[in-house]
Tab-separated table of N, CA, C and O and ligand atoms in Angstrom:
chain	number	residue	atom	x	y	z
A	1	MET	N	0.099	-18.898	36.686
A	1	MET	CA	1.320	-18.534	37.395
A	1	MET	C	2.513	-19.208	36.714
A	1	MET	O	2.496	-20.405	36.471
A	2	VAL	N	3.528	-18.441	36.424
A	2	VAL	CA	4.723	-18.989	35.779
A	2	VAL	C	5.830	-19.121	36.816
A	2	VAL	O	6.182	-18.162	37.489
A	3	ILE	N	6.342	-20.321	36.978
A	3	ILE	CA	7.410	-20.576	37.940
A	3	ILE	C	8.611	-21.144	37.182
A	3	ILE	O	8.477	-22.110	36.448
A	4	LEU	N	9.747	-20.539	37.356
A	4	LEU	CA	10.934	-21.091	36.723
A	4	LEU	C	11.286	-22.413	37.395
A	4	LEU	O	11.177	-22.542	38.607
A	5	PRO	N	11.704	-23.401	36.609
A	5	PRO	CA	11.985	-24.734	37.168
A	5	PRO	C	12.964	-24.715	38.330
A	5	PRO	O	12.816	-25.467	39.279
A	6	ASP	N	13.953	-23.832	38.303
A	6	ASP	CA	14.960	-23.885	39.362
A	6	ASP	C	14.485	-23.249	40.669
A	6	ASP	O	15.200	-23.223	41.649
A	7	GLU	N	13.272	-22.706	40.691
A	7	GLU	CA	12.727	-22.201	41.943
A	7	GLU	C	12.055	-23.315	42.740
A	7	GLU	O	11.763	-23.147	43.910
A	8	CYS	N	11.781	-24.416	42.095
A	8	CYS	CA	11.077	-25.513	42.742
A	8	CYS	C	12.049	-26.636	43.058
A	8	CYS	O	12.642	-27.210	42.155
A	9	VAL	N	12.213	-26.938	44.346
A	9	VAL	CA	13.136	-28.002	44.736
A	9	VAL	C	12.401	-29.272	45.147
A	9	VAL	O	12.987	-30.336	45.239
A	10	SER	N	11.098	-29.141	45.416
A	10	SER	CA	10.311	-30.307	45.810
A	10	SER	C	9.441	-30.748	44.643
A	10	SER	O	9.140	-29.956	43.757
A	11	PRO	N	9.033	-32.023	44.654
A	11	PRO	CA	8.257	-32.519	43.517
A	11	PRO	C	6.848	-31.922	43.467
A	11	PRO	O	6.311	-31.466	44.468
A	12	HIS	N	6.287	-31.914	42.291
A	12	HIS	CA	4.891	-31.550	42.087
A	12	HIS	C	4.111	-32.832	41.831
A	12	HIS	O	4.647	-33.757	41.228
A	13	VAL	N	2.870	-32.879	42.290
A	13	VAL	CA	2.081	-34.068	41.985
A	13	VAL	C	1.672	-34.025	40.516
A	13	VAL	O	1.383	-32.960	39.971
A	14	ALA	N	1.657	-35.195	39.894
A	14	ALA	CA	1.202	-35.290	38.516
A	14	ALA	C	-0.313	-35.146	38.493
A	14	ALA	O	-0.987	-35.350	39.501
A	15	MET	N	-0.842	-34.797	37.346
A	15	MET	CA	-2.290	-34.713	37.211
A	15	MET	C	-2.898	-36.085	37.515
A	15	MET	O	-2.365	-37.108	37.091
A	16	ALA	N	-3.991	-36.090	38.261
A	16	ALA	CA	-4.606	-37.360	38.644
A	16	ALA	C	-5.094	-38.104	37.406
A	16	ALA	O	-5.721	-37.518	36.527
A	17	GLN	N	-4.785	-39.378	37.351
A	17	GLN	CA	-5.251	-40.190	36.230
A	17	GLN	C	-6.754	-40.404	36.344
A	17	GLN	O	-7.326	-40.328	37.416
A	18	ARG	N	-7.376	-40.671	35.190
A	18	ARG	CA	-8.829	-40.765	35.162
A	18	ARG	C	-9.343	-41.864	36.107
A	18	ARG	O	-10.379	-41.723	36.725
A	19	ASP	N	-8.577	-42.956	36.223
A	19	ASP	CA	-9.035	-44.071	37.064
A	19	ASP	C	-8.264	-44.114	38.392
A	19	ASP	O	-8.058	-45.170	38.965
A	20	HIS	N	-7.834	-42.951	38.877
A	20	HIS	CA	-7.021	-42.929	40.097
A	20	HIS	C	-7.820	-43.404	41.314
A	20	HIS	O	-9.042	-43.278	41.360
A	21	VAL	N	-7.089	-43.959	42.276
A	21	VAL	CA	-7.691	-44.444	43.517
A	21	VAL	C	-7.922	-43.257	44.440
A	21	VAL	O	-7.024	-42.451	44.674
A	22	ARG	N	-9.122	-43.155	44.983
A	22	ARG	CA	-9.436	-42.030	45.865
A	22	ARG	C	-9.104	-42.375	47.304
A	22	ARG	O	-9.653	-43.315	47.874
A	23	LEU	N	-8.194	-41.593	47.891
A	23	LEU	CA	-7.853	-41.779	49.299
A	23	LEU	C	-8.967	-41.199	50.166
A	23	LEU	O	-9.690	-40.302	49.749
A	24	GLU	N	-9.065	-41.742	51.375
A	24	GLU	CA	-10.016	-41.177	52.329
A	24	GLU	C	-9.299	-40.112	53.152
A	24	GLU	O	-8.383	-40.413	53.918
A	25	TRP	N	-9.696	-38.855	52.982
A	25	TRP	CA	-9.074	-37.728	53.703
A	25	TRP	C	-9.970	-37.341	54.860
A	25	TRP	O	-11.146	-37.070	54.675
A	26	ARG	N	-9.372	-37.322	56.060
A	26	ARG	CA	-10.151	-37.045	57.260
A	26	ARG	C	-9.562	-35.852	58.013
A	26	ARG	O	-8.437	-35.440	57.756
A	27	ARG	N	-10.340	-35.369	58.976
A	27	ARG	CA	-9.823	-34.291	59.818
A	27	ARG	C	-8.643	-34.808	60.630
A	27	ARG	O	-8.662	-35.945	61.083
A	28	PRO	N	-7.615	-33.965	60.850
A	28	PRO	CA	-6.449	-34.404	61.638
A	28	PRO	C	-6.872	-34.763	63.065
A	28	PRO	O	-7.726	-34.091	63.641
A	29	TYR	N	-6.280	-35.811	63.620
A	29	TYR	CA	-6.658	-36.172	64.992
A	29	TYR	C	-5.490	-36.747	65.796
A	29	TYR	O	-5.684	-37.511	66.726
A	30	GLN	N	-4.244	-36.381	65.440
A	30	GLN	CA	-3.097	-36.722	66.278
A	30	GLN	C	-3.016	-38.212	66.583
A	30	GLN	O	-2.788	-38.614	67.726
A	31	ALA	N	-3.205	-39.043	65.580
A	31	ALA	CA	-3.187	-40.482	65.811
A	31	ALA	C	-1.769	-41.016	65.993
A	31	ALA	O	-1.573	-42.079	66.564
A	32	LEU	N	-0.795	-40.268	65.527
A	32	LEU	CA	0.582	-40.739	65.556
A	32	LEU	C	1.446	-39.685	66.249
A	32	LEU	O	1.647	-38.588	65.738
A	33	GLU	N	1.964	-40.035	67.424
A	33	GLU	CA	2.754	-39.076	68.194
A	33	GLU	C	4.114	-38.826	67.563
A	33	GLU	O	4.717	-39.722	67.004
A	34	ARG	N	4.574	-37.591	67.673
A	34	ARG	CA	5.891	-37.179	67.203
A	34	ARG	C	6.127	-37.505	65.721
A	34	ARG	O	7.247	-37.782	65.307
A	35	ALA	N	5.069	-37.485	64.941
A	35	ALA	CA	5.240	-37.719	63.509
A	35	ALA	C	5.973	-36.530	62.892
A	35	ALA	O	5.700	-35.387	63.229
A	36	ARG	N	6.925	-36.844	62.021
A	36	ARG	CA	7.660	-35.756	61.369
A	36	ARG	C	7.589	-35.947	59.856
A	36	ARG	O	7.598	-37.077	59.356
A	37	PRO	N	7.531	-34.829	59.143
A	37	PRO	CA	7.484	-34.939	57.678
A	37	PRO	C	8.804	-35.437	57.120
A	37	PRO	O	9.872	-34.964	57.524
A	38	VAL	N	8.760	-36.417	56.244
A	38	VAL	CA	9.969	-36.948	55.616
A	38	VAL	C	9.982	-36.648	54.115
A	38	VAL	O	11.007	-36.815	53.460
A	39	ALA	N	8.846	-36.228	53.587
A	39	ALA	CA	8.764	-35.847	52.174
A	39	ALA	C	7.589	-34.900	52.026
A	39	ALA	O	6.636	-34.958	52.807
A	40	TRP	N	7.678	-34.023	51.026
A	40	TRP	CA	6.579	-33.071	50.804
A	40	TRP	C	6.637	-32.599	49.367
A	40	TRP	O	7.674	-32.667	48.706
A	41	THR	N	5.504	-32.127	48.914
A	41	THR	CA	5.457	-31.589	47.553
A	41	THR	C	5.727	-30.091	47.600
A	41	THR	O	5.764	-29.476	48.668
A	42	CYS	N	5.892	-29.508	46.441
A	42	CYS	CA	6.320	-28.110	46.328
A	42	CYS	C	5.252	-27.144	46.847
A	42	CYS	O	4.063	-27.303	46.565
A	43	PHE	N	5.708	-26.150	47.590
A	43	PHE	CA	4.799	-25.178	48.192
A	43	PHE	C	4.321	-24.118	47.191
A	43	PHE	O	3.562	-23.226	47.555
A	44	CYS	N	4.762	-24.215	45.954
A	44	CYS	CA	4.279	-23.254	44.959
A	44	CYS	C	2.848	-23.566	44.547
A	44	CYS	O	2.179	-22.742	43.943
A	45	ARG	N	2.389	-24.756	44.863
A	45	ARG	CA	1.015	-25.133	44.530
A	45	ARG	C	0.095	-24.856	45.713
A	45	ARG	O	0.527	-24.892	46.864
A	46	ALA	N	-1.158	-24.596	45.419
A	46	ALA	CA	-2.129	-24.297	46.484
A	46	ALA	C	-2.315	-25.496	47.399
A	46	ALA	O	-2.548	-25.350	48.592
A	47	THR	N	-2.197	-26.694	46.849
A	47	THR	CA	-2.342	-27.901	47.647
A	47	THR	C	-0.978	-28.540	47.859
A	47	THR	O	-0.279	-28.848	46.896
A	48	VAL	N	-0.623	-28.708	49.127
A	48	VAL	CA	0.670	-29.298	49.477
A	48	VAL	C	0.423	-30.630	50.177
A	48	VAL	O	-0.424	-30.723	51.071
A	49	TYR	N	1.153	-31.654	49.774
A	49	TYR	CA	1.048	-32.973	50.396
A	49	TYR	C	2.329	-33.263	51.168
A	49	TYR	O	3.417	-32.904	50.723
A	50	GLU	N	2.175	-33.929	52.330
A	50	GLU	CA	3.328	-34.325	53.126
A	50	GLU	C	3.184	-35.797	53.508
A	50	GLU	O	2.071	-36.280	53.731
A	51	LEU	N	4.328	-36.460	53.637
A	51	LEU	CA	4.387	-37.818	54.175
A	51	LEU	C	5.002	-37.714	55.556
A	51	LEU	O	6.116	-37.200	55.700
A	52	LEU	N	4.284	-38.154	56.579
A	52	LEU	CA	4.775	-38.047	57.955
A	52	LEU	C	4.965	-39.438	58.537
A	52	LEU	O	4.102	-40.310	58.382
A	53	GLU	N	6.114	-39.628	59.210
A	53	GLU	CA	6.442	-40.942	59.756
A	53	GLU	C	6.798	-40.855	61.231
A	53	GLU	O	7.315	-39.841	61.698
A	54	SER	N	6.541	-41.943	61.954
A	54	SER	CA	6.965	-42.079	63.341
A	54	SER	C	6.842	-43.528	63.758
A	54	SER	O	5.799	-44.155	63.544
A	55	ALA	N	7.919	-44.055	64.306
A	55	ALA	CA	7.892	-45.388	64.909
A	55	ALA	C	7.283	-46.456	63.997
A	55	ALA	O	6.419	-47.224	64.402
A	56	GLY	N	7.741	-46.482	62.746
A	56	GLY	CA	7.315	-47.541	61.841
A	56	GLY	C	5.954	-47.362	61.220
A	56	GLY	O	5.470	-48.218	60.488
A	57	GLN	N	5.329	-46.224	61.525
A	57	GLN	CA	4.018	-45.950	60.944
A	57	GLN	C	4.039	-44.608	60.241
A	57	GLN	O	4.924	-43.771	60.473
A	58	ALA	N	3.048	-44.372	59.409
A	58	ALA	CA	3.054	-43.144	58.625
A	58	ALA	C	1.658	-42.803	58.137
A	58	ALA	O	0.751	-43.645	58.150
A	59	PHE	N	1.498	-41.561	57.734
A	59	PHE	CA	0.251	-41.126	57.099
A	59	PHE	C	0.574	-39.958	56.178
A	59	PHE	O	1.681	-39.409	56.201
A	60	LEU	N	-0.384	-39.609	55.356
A	60	LEU	CA	-0.221	-38.477	54.454
A	60	LEU	C	-1.083	-37.321	54.940
A	60	LEU	O	-2.176	-37.533	55.468
A	61	ARG	N	-0.551	-36.117	54.776
A	61	ARG	CA	-1.302	-34.914	55.139
A	61	ARG	C	-1.467	-34.048	53.887
A	61	ARG	O	-0.527	-33.890	53.108
A	62	ARG	N	-2.658	-33.512	53.728
A	62	ARG	CA	-2.935	-32.623	52.601
A	62	ARG	C	-3.316	-31.256	53.149
A	62	ARG	O	-4.243	-31.143	53.947
A	63	THR	N	-2.605	-30.227	52.747
A	63	THR	CA	-2.903	-28.863	53.184
A	63	THR	C	-3.278	-28.022	51.983
A	63	THR	O	-2.501	-27.905	51.034
A	64	VAL	N	-4.471	-27.464	52.014
A	64	VAL	CA	-4.894	-26.552	50.952
A	64	VAL	C	-4.712	-25.137	51.474
A	64	VAL	O	-5.286	-24.758	52.494
A	65	GLN	N	-3.859	-24.368	50.800
A	65	GLN	CA	-3.568	-23.006	51.222
A	65	GLN	C	-4.597	-22.063	50.609
A	65	GLN	O	-4.591	-21.803	49.417
A	66	LEU	N	-5.491	-21.585	51.478
A	66	LEU	CA	-6.527	-20.665	51.030
A	66	LEU	C	-6.136	-19.269	51.469
A	66	LEU	O	-5.147	-19.071	52.155
A	67	ASP	N	-6.918	-18.294	51.084
A	67	ASP	CA	-6.630	-16.915	51.501
A	67	ASP	C	-6.691	-16.821	53.013
A	67	ASP	O	-7.758	-16.908	53.615
A	68	GLY	N	-5.530	-16.656	53.653
A	68	GLY	CA	-5.491	-16.419	55.087
A	68	GLY	C	-5.728	-17.624	55.972
A	68	GLY	O	-5.673	-17.516	57.186
A	69	ARG	N	-6.004	-18.782	55.406
A	69	ARG	CA	-6.191	-19.952	56.261
A	69	ARG	C	-5.776	-21.217	55.508
A	69	ARG	O	-5.631	-21.208	54.292
A	70	HIS	N	-5.606	-22.281	56.273
A	70	HIS	CA	-5.216	-23.555	55.701
A	70	HIS	C	-6.271	-24.595	56.028
A	70	HIS	O	-6.807	-24.614	57.126
A	71	GLU	N	-6.545	-25.444	55.061
A	71	GLU	CA	-7.486	-26.535	55.278
A	71	GLU	C	-6.665	-27.824	55.275
A	71	GLU	O	-6.037	-28.155	54.268
A	72	VAL	N	-6.663	-28.524	56.415
A	72	VAL	CA	-5.786	-29.686	56.569
A	72	VAL	C	-6.603	-30.965	56.697
A	72	VAL	O	-7.566	-31.030	57.469
A	73	HIS	N	-6.205	-31.965	55.933
A	73	HIS	CA	-6.803	-33.293	56.057
A	73	HIS	C	-5.687	-34.336	56.058
A	73	HIS	O	-4.609	-34.094	55.522
A	74	GLU	N	-5.979	-35.496	56.642
A	74	GLU	CA	-4.970	-36.556	56.731
A	74	GLU	C	-5.592	-37.908	56.406
A	74	GLU	O	-6.790	-38.108	56.592
A	75	THR	N	-4.727	-38.823	55.970
A	75	THR	CA	-5.183	-40.198	55.780
A	75	THR	C	-5.086	-40.934	57.114
A	75	THR	O	-4.531	-40.410	58.082
A	76	SER	N	-5.581	-42.141	57.157
A	76	SER	CA	-5.410	-42.960	58.348
A	76	SER	C	-3.940	-43.377	58.457
A	76	SER	O	-3.187	-43.302	57.488
A	77	VAL	N	-3.548	-43.819	59.651
A	77	VAL	CA	-2.174	-44.252	59.902
A	77	VAL	C	-1.990	-45.673	59.365
A	77	VAL	O	-2.841	-46.533	59.574
A	78	ARG	N	-0.877	-45.887	58.663
A	78	ARG	CA	-0.597	-47.190	58.064
A	78	ARG	C	0.864	-47.564	58.307
A	78	ARG	O	1.666	-46.712	58.659
A	79	PRO	N	1.204	-48.830	58.047
A	79	PRO	CA	2.618	-49.203	58.100
A	79	PRO	C	3.419	-48.345	57.115
A	79	PRO	O	2.902	-47.980	56.054
A	80	ILE	N	4.672	-48.039	57.466
A	80	ILE	CA	5.485	-47.119	56.669
A	80	ILE	C	5.585	-47.537	55.205
A	80	ILE	O	5.454	-46.702	54.311
A	81	ASN	N	5.812	-48.811	54.933
A	81	ASN	CA	5.971	-49.245	53.543
A	81	ASN	C	4.715	-48.994	52.729
A	81	ASN	O	4.780	-48.581	51.576
A	82	GLU	N	3.578	-49.229	53.368
A	82	GLU	CA	2.299	-49.014	52.681
A	82	GLU	C	2.104	-47.520	52.397
A	82	GLU	O	1.682	-47.128	51.307
A	83	ALA	N	2.440	-46.700	53.385
A	83	ALA	CA	2.277	-45.252	53.213
A	83	ALA	C	3.207	-44.725	52.128
A	83	ALA	O	2.834	-43.840	51.353
A	84	ARG	N	4.429	-45.269	52.050
A	84	ARG	CA	5.374	-44.824	51.016
A	84	ARG	C	4.879	-45.222	49.628
A	84	ARG	O	5.092	-44.500	48.653
A	85	THR	N	4.244	-46.385	49.542
A	85	THR	CA	3.677	-46.815	48.264
A	85	THR	C	2.571	-45.849	47.840
A	85	THR	O	2.483	-45.455	46.671
A	86	ILE	N	1.746	-45.457	48.804
A	86	ILE	CA	0.676	-44.499	48.512
A	86	ILE	C	1.272	-43.150	48.104
A	86	ILE	O	0.788	-42.496	47.189
A	87	TRP	N	2.355	-42.752	48.789
A	87	TRP	CA	3.011	-41.475	48.483
A	87	TRP	C	3.474	-41.452	47.022
A	87	TRP	O	3.263	-40.491	46.297
A	88	THR	N	4.120	-42.556	46.587
A	88	THR	CA	4.591	-42.644	45.210
A	88	THR	C	3.426	-42.598	44.231
A	88	THR	O	3.486	-41.918	43.203
A	89	ALA	N	2.356	-43.285	44.588
A	89	ALA	CA	1.168	-43.296	43.725
A	89	ALA	C	0.565	-41.890	43.630
A	89	ALA	O	0.086	-41.467	42.580
A	90	LEU	N	0.624	-41.161	44.736
A	90	LEU	CA	0.101	-39.788	44.761
A	90	LEU	C	0.903	-38.900	43.809
A	90	LEU	O	0.351	-38.152	42.999
A	91	LEU	N	2.243	-39.006	43.907
A	91	LEU	CA	3.106	-38.155	43.077
A	91	LEU	C	2.914	-38.427	41.598
A	91	LEU	O	3.065	-37.535	40.771
A	92	THR	N	2.600	-39.677	41.264
A	92	THR	CA	2.489	-40.058	39.854
A	92	THR	C	1.062	-40.019	39.350
A	92	THR	O	0.787	-40.422	38.226
A	93	GLY	N	0.129	-39.548	40.191
A	93	GLY	CA	-1.245	-39.359	39.728
A	93	GLY	C	-2.117	-40.603	39.790
A	93	GLY	O	-3.232	-40.609	39.290
A	94	ARG	N	-1.586	-41.688	40.406
A	94	ARG	CA	-2.370	-42.922	40.466
A	94	ARG	C	-3.332	-42.944	41.633
A	94	ARG	O	-4.218	-43.780	41.715
A	95	THR	N	-3.131	-42.030	42.580
A	95	THR	CA	-4.101	-41.877	43.664
A	95	THR	C	-4.144	-40.401	44.042
A	95	THR	O	-3.256	-39.629	43.723
A	96	ARG	N	-5.209	-40.025	44.739
A	96	ARG	CA	-5.322	-38.638	45.129
A	96	ARG	C	-6.288	-38.558	46.296
A	96	ARG	O	-7.233	-39.312	46.368
B	101	LIG	ZN1	6.926	-25.709	42.542
């Protein structure tokens, strides 16, 4: 698929590094009330990542867009600073 750069306004995740840290992705379970997305990756990719925050805590959500359905997984809830560090590592391929 060819996408012109100016069609993408959100970041794309970098290719995972060979020694990247593997996050534990679990089924969503509403652990954090009123969590709202504060960052997300570009929807042009089949897999979209979001960073959701609420009341000083945060987690990451991964949505795989399949034909006609979405497969959603989330990390555990962590302090916001820790989650933001993980988010940056995700974007740069250091974790996945
Ligand atoms: Zn894109």
